[in-house]
PDB file of C-alpha atoms in Angstrom:
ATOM      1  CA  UNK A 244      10.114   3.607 -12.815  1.00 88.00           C
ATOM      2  CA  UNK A 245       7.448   2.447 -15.648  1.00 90.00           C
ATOM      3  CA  UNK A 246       4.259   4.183 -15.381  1.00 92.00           C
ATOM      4  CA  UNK A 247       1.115   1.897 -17.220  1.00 92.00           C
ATOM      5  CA  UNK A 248      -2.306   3.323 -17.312  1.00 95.00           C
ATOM      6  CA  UNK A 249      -5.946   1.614 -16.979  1.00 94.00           C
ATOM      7  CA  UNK A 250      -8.478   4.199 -16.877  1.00 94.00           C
ATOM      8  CA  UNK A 251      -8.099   5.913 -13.198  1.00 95.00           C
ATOM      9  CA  UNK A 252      -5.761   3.440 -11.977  1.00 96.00           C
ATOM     10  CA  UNK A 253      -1.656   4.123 -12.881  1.00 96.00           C
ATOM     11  CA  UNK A 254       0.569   0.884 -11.642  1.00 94.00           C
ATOM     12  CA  UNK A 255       4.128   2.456 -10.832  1.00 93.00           C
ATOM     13  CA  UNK A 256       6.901  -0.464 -11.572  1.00 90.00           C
ATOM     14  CA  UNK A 257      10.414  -0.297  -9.896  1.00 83.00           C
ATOM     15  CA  UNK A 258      12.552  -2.314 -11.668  1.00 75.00           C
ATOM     16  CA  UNK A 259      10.452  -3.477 -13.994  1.00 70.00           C
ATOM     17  CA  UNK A 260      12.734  -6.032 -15.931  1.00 74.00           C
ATOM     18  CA  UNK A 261      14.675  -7.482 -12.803  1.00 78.00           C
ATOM     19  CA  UNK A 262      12.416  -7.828 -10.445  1.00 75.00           C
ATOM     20  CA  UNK A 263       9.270  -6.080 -10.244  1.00 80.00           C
ATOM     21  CA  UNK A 264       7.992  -4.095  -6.974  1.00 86.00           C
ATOM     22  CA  UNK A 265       4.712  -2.230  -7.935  1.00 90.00           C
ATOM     23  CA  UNK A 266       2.466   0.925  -6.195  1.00 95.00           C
ATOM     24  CA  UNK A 267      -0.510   2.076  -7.393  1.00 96.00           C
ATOM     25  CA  UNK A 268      -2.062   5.862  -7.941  1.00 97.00           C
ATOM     26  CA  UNK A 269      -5.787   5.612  -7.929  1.00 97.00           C
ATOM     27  CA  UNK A 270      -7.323   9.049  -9.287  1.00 97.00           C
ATOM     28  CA  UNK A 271     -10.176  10.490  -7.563  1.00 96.00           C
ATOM     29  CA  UNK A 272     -11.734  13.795  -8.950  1.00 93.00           C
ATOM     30  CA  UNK A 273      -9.427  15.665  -6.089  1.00 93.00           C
ATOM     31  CA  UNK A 274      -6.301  13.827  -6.338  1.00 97.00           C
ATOM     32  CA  UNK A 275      -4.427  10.865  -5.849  1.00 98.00           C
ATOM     33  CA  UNK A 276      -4.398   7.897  -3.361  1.00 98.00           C
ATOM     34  CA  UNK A 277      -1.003   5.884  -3.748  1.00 98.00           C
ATOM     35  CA  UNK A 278      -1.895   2.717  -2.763  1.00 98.00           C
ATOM     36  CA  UNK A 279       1.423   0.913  -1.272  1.00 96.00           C
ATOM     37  CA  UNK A 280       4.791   2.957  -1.388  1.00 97.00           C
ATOM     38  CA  UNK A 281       7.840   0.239  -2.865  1.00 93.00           C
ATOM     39  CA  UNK A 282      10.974   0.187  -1.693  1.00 91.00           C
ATOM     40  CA  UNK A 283      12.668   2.632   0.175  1.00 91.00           C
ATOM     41  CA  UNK A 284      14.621   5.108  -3.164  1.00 92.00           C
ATOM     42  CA  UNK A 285      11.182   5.219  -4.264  1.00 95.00           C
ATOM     43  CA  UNK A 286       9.950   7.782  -2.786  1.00 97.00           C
ATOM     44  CA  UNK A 287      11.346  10.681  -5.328  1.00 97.00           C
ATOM     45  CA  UNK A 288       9.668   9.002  -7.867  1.00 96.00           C
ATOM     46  CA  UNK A 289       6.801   8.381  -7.129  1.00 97.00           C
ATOM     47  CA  UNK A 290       6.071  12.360  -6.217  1.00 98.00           C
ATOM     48  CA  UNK A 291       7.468  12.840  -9.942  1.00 97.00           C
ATOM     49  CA  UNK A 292       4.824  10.736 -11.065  1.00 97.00           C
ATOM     50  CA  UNK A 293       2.577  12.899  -9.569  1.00 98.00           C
ATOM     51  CA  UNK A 294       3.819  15.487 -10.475  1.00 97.00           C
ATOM     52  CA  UNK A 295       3.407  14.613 -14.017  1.00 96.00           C
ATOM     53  CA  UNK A 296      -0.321  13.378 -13.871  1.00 96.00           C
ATOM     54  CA  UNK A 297      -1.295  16.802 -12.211  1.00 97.00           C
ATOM     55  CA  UNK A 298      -2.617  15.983  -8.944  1.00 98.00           C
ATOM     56  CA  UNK A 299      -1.912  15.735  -5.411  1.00 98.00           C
ATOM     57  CA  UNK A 300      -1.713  12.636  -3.517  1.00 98.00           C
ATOM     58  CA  UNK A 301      -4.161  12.871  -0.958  1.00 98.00           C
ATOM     59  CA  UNK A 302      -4.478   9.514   0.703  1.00 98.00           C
ATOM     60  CA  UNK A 303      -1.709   6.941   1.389  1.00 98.00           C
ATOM     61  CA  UNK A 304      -3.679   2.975   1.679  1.00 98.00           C
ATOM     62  CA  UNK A 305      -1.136   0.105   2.389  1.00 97.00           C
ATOM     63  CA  UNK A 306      -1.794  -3.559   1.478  1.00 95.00           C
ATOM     64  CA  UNK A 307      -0.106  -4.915   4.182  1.00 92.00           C
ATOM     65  CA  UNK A 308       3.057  -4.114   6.065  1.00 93.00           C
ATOM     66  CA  UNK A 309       5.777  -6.038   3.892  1.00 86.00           C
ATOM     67  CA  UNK A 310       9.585  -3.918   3.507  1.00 85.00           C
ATOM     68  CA  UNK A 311       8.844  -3.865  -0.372  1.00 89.00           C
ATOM     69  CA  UNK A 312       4.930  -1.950   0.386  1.00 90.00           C
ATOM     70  CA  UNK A 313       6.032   0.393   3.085  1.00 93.00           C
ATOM     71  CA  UNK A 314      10.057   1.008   1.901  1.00 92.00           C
ATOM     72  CA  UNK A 315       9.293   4.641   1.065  1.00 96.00           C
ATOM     73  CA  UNK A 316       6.577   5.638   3.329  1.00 97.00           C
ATOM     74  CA  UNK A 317       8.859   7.723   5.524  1.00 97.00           C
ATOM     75  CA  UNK A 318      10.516   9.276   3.145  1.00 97.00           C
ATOM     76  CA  UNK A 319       7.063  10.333   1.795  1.00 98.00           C
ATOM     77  CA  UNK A 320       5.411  11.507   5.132  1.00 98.00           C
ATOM     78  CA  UNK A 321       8.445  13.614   5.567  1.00 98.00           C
ATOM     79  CA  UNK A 322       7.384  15.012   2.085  1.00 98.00           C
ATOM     80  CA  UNK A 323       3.910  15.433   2.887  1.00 98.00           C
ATOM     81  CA  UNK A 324       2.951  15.306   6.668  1.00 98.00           C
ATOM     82  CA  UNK A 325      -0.907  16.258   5.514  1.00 98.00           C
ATOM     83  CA  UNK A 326      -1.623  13.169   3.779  1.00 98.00           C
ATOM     84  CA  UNK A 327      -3.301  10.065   6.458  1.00 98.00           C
ATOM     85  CA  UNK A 328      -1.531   6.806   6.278  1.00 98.00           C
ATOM     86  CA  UNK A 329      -4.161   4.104   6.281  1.00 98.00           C
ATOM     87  CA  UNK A 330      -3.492   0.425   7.145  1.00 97.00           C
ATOM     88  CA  UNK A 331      -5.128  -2.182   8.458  1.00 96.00           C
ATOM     89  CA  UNK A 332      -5.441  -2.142  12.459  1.00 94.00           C
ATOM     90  CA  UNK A 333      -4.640  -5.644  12.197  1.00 93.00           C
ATOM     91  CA  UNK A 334      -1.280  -4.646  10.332  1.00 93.00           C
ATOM     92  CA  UNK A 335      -0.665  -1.449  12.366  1.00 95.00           C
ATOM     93  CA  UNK A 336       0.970  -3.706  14.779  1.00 92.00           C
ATOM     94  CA  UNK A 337       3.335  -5.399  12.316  1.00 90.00           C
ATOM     95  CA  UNK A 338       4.220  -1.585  11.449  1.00 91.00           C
ATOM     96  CA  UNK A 339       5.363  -1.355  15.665  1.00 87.00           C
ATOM     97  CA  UNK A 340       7.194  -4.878  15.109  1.00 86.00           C
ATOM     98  CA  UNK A 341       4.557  -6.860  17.058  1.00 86.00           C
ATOM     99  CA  UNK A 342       4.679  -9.967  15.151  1.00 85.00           C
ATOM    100  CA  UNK A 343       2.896 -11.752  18.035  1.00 85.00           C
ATOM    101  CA  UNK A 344      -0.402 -13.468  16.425  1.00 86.00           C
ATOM    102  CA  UNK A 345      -4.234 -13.179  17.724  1.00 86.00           C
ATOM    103  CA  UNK A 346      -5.789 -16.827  19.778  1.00 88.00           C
ATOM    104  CA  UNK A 347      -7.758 -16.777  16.075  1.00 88.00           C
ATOM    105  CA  UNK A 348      -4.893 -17.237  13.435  1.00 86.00           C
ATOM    106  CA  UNK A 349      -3.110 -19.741  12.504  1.00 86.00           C
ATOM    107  CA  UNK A 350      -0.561 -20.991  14.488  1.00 85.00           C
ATOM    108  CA  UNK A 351       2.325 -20.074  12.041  1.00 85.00           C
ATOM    109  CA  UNK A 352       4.807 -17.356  12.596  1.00 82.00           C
ATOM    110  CA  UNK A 353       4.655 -14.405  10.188  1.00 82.00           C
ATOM    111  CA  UNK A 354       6.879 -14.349   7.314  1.00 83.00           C
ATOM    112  CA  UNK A 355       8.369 -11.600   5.366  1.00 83.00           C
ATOM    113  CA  UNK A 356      10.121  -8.457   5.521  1.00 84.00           C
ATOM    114  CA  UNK A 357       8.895  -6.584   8.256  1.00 84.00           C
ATOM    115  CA  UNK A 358      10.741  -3.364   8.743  1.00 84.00           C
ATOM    116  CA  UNK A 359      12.380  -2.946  12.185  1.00 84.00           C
ATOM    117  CA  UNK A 360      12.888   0.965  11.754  1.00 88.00           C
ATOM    118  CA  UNK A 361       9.924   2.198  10.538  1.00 92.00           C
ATOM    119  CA  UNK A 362       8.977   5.535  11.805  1.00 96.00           C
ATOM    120  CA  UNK A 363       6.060   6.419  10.537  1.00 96.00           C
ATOM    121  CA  UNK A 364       2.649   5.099  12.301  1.00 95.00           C
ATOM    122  CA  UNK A 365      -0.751   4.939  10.569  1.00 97.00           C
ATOM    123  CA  UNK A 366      -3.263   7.755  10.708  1.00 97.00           C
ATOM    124  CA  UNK A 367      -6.771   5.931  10.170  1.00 98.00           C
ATOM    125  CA  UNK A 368      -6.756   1.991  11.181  1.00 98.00           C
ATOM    126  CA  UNK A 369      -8.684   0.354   8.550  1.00 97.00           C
ATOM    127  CA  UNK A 370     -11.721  -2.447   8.556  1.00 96.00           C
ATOM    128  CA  UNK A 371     -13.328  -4.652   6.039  1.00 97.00           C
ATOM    129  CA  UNK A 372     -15.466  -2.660   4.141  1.00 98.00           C
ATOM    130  CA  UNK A 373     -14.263   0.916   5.334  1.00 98.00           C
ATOM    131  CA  UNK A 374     -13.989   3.550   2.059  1.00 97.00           C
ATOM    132  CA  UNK A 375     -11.024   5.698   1.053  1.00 96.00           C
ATOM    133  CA  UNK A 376     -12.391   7.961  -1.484  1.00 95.00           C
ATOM    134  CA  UNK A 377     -14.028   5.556  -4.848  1.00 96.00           C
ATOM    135  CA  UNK A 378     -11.933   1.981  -2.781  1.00 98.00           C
ATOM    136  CA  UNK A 379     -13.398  -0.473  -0.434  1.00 98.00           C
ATOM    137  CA  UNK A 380     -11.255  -2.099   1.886  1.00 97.00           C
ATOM    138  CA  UNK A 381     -11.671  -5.442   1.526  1.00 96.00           C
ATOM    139  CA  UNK A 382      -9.791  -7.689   4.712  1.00 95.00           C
ATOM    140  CA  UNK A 383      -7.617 -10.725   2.743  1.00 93.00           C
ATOM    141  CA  UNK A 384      -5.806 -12.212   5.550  1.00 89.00           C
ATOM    142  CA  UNK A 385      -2.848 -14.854   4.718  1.00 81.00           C
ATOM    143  CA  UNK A 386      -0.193 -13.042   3.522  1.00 81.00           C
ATOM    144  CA  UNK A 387      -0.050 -11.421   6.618  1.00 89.00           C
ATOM    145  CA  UNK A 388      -2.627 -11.437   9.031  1.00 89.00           C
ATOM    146  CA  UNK A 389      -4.353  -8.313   7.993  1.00 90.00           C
ATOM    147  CA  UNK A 390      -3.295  -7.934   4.446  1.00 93.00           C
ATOM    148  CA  UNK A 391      -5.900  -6.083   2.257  1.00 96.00           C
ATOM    149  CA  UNK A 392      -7.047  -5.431  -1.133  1.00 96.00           C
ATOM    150  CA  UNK A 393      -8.907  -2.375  -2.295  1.00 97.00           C
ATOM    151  CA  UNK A 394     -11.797  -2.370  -5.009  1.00 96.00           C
ATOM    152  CA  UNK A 395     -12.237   0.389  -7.054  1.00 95.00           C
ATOM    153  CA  UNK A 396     -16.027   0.652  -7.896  1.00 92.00           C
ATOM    154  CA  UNK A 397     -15.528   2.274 -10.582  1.00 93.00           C
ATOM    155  CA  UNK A 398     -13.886   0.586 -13.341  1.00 92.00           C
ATOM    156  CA  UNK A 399     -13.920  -3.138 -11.520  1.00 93.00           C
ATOM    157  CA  UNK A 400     -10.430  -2.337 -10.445  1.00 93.00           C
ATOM    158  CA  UNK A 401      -8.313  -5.029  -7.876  1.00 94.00           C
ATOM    159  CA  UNK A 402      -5.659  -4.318  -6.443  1.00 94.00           C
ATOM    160  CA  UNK A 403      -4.737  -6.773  -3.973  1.00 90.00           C
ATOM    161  CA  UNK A 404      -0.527  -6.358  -2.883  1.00 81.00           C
ATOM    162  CA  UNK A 405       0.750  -9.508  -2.739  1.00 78.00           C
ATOM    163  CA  UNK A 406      -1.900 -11.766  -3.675  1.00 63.00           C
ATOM    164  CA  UNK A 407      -1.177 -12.513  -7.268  1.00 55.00           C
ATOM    165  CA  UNK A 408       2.393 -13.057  -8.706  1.00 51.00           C
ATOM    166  CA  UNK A 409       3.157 -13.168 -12.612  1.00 50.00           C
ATOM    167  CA  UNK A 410       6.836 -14.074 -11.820  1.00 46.00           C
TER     168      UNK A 410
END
């Protein structure tokens, strides 16, 4: 996993030169929130990671509920059961498999890896504008219906999941 720094925000890239799945450690003055988890063998690294910056994660914020942003997240509730999953309540449903769509989306089935054996379930169900520590949510529907992106106040910080491919 490469680690890259920007001020209080630490993108975590699985394989970086094949084909790149990123998380994201936002640092707070307590600890950590991850945002997004990778794919599933992530999960090990990511708690060395960290490790090695010296704080606890204390919040886990998903994007959206896509195989490749939730892969590890049981694997790292099992590690620690303390720490609220947030998600959209619009993608809380994808994370049960209900991929049935609202009267007010588009009439377009959703697309994507959506796990089928998730386990874990969110702890707080998220809304535009709701705050996890120094992030806004911000609701950015169209990769799936209640994909977010979370602003960082801060330093300006993005960080929006799937909206913006380099590849």
């Amino acid at each position: 996993m490469r680690i890259t720094r920007e001020g209080t925000v630490y993108q975590l890239t699985c394989l970086p030169s094949i084909f790149p799945v990123n998380c994201y450690f936002v640092e707070e003055d307590q600890g950590l929130t991850l945002i997004d988890t990778a794919l599933p063998y992530s999960a090990t690294s990511i708690l060395k990671a960290a490790a090695a910056i010296g704080k606890p994660i204390k919040n886990i914020v998903l994007t959206h509920a896509h195989g490749d942003h939730v892969g590890a997240l049981d694997a790292l509730k099992r590690a620690l059961p303390d720490v609220p999953v947030c998600i959209s309540k619009r993608d809380a449903r994808l994370m049960n498999g209900d991929l049935s769509l609202d009267p007010d989306e588009p009439d377009t089935p959703i697309k994507g890896d959506v796990p089928k054996k998730l386990k874990t379930r969110p702890d707080v169900l998220l809304q535009d504008g709701d705050r996890i520590g120094s992030l806004t949510a911000i609701h950015t529907p169209g990769h799936t219906p209640g994909s977010m992106a979370f602003f960082d106040d801060r330093s300006g910080a993005l960080i929006a999941g799937d909206s913006f491919q380099t590849r």
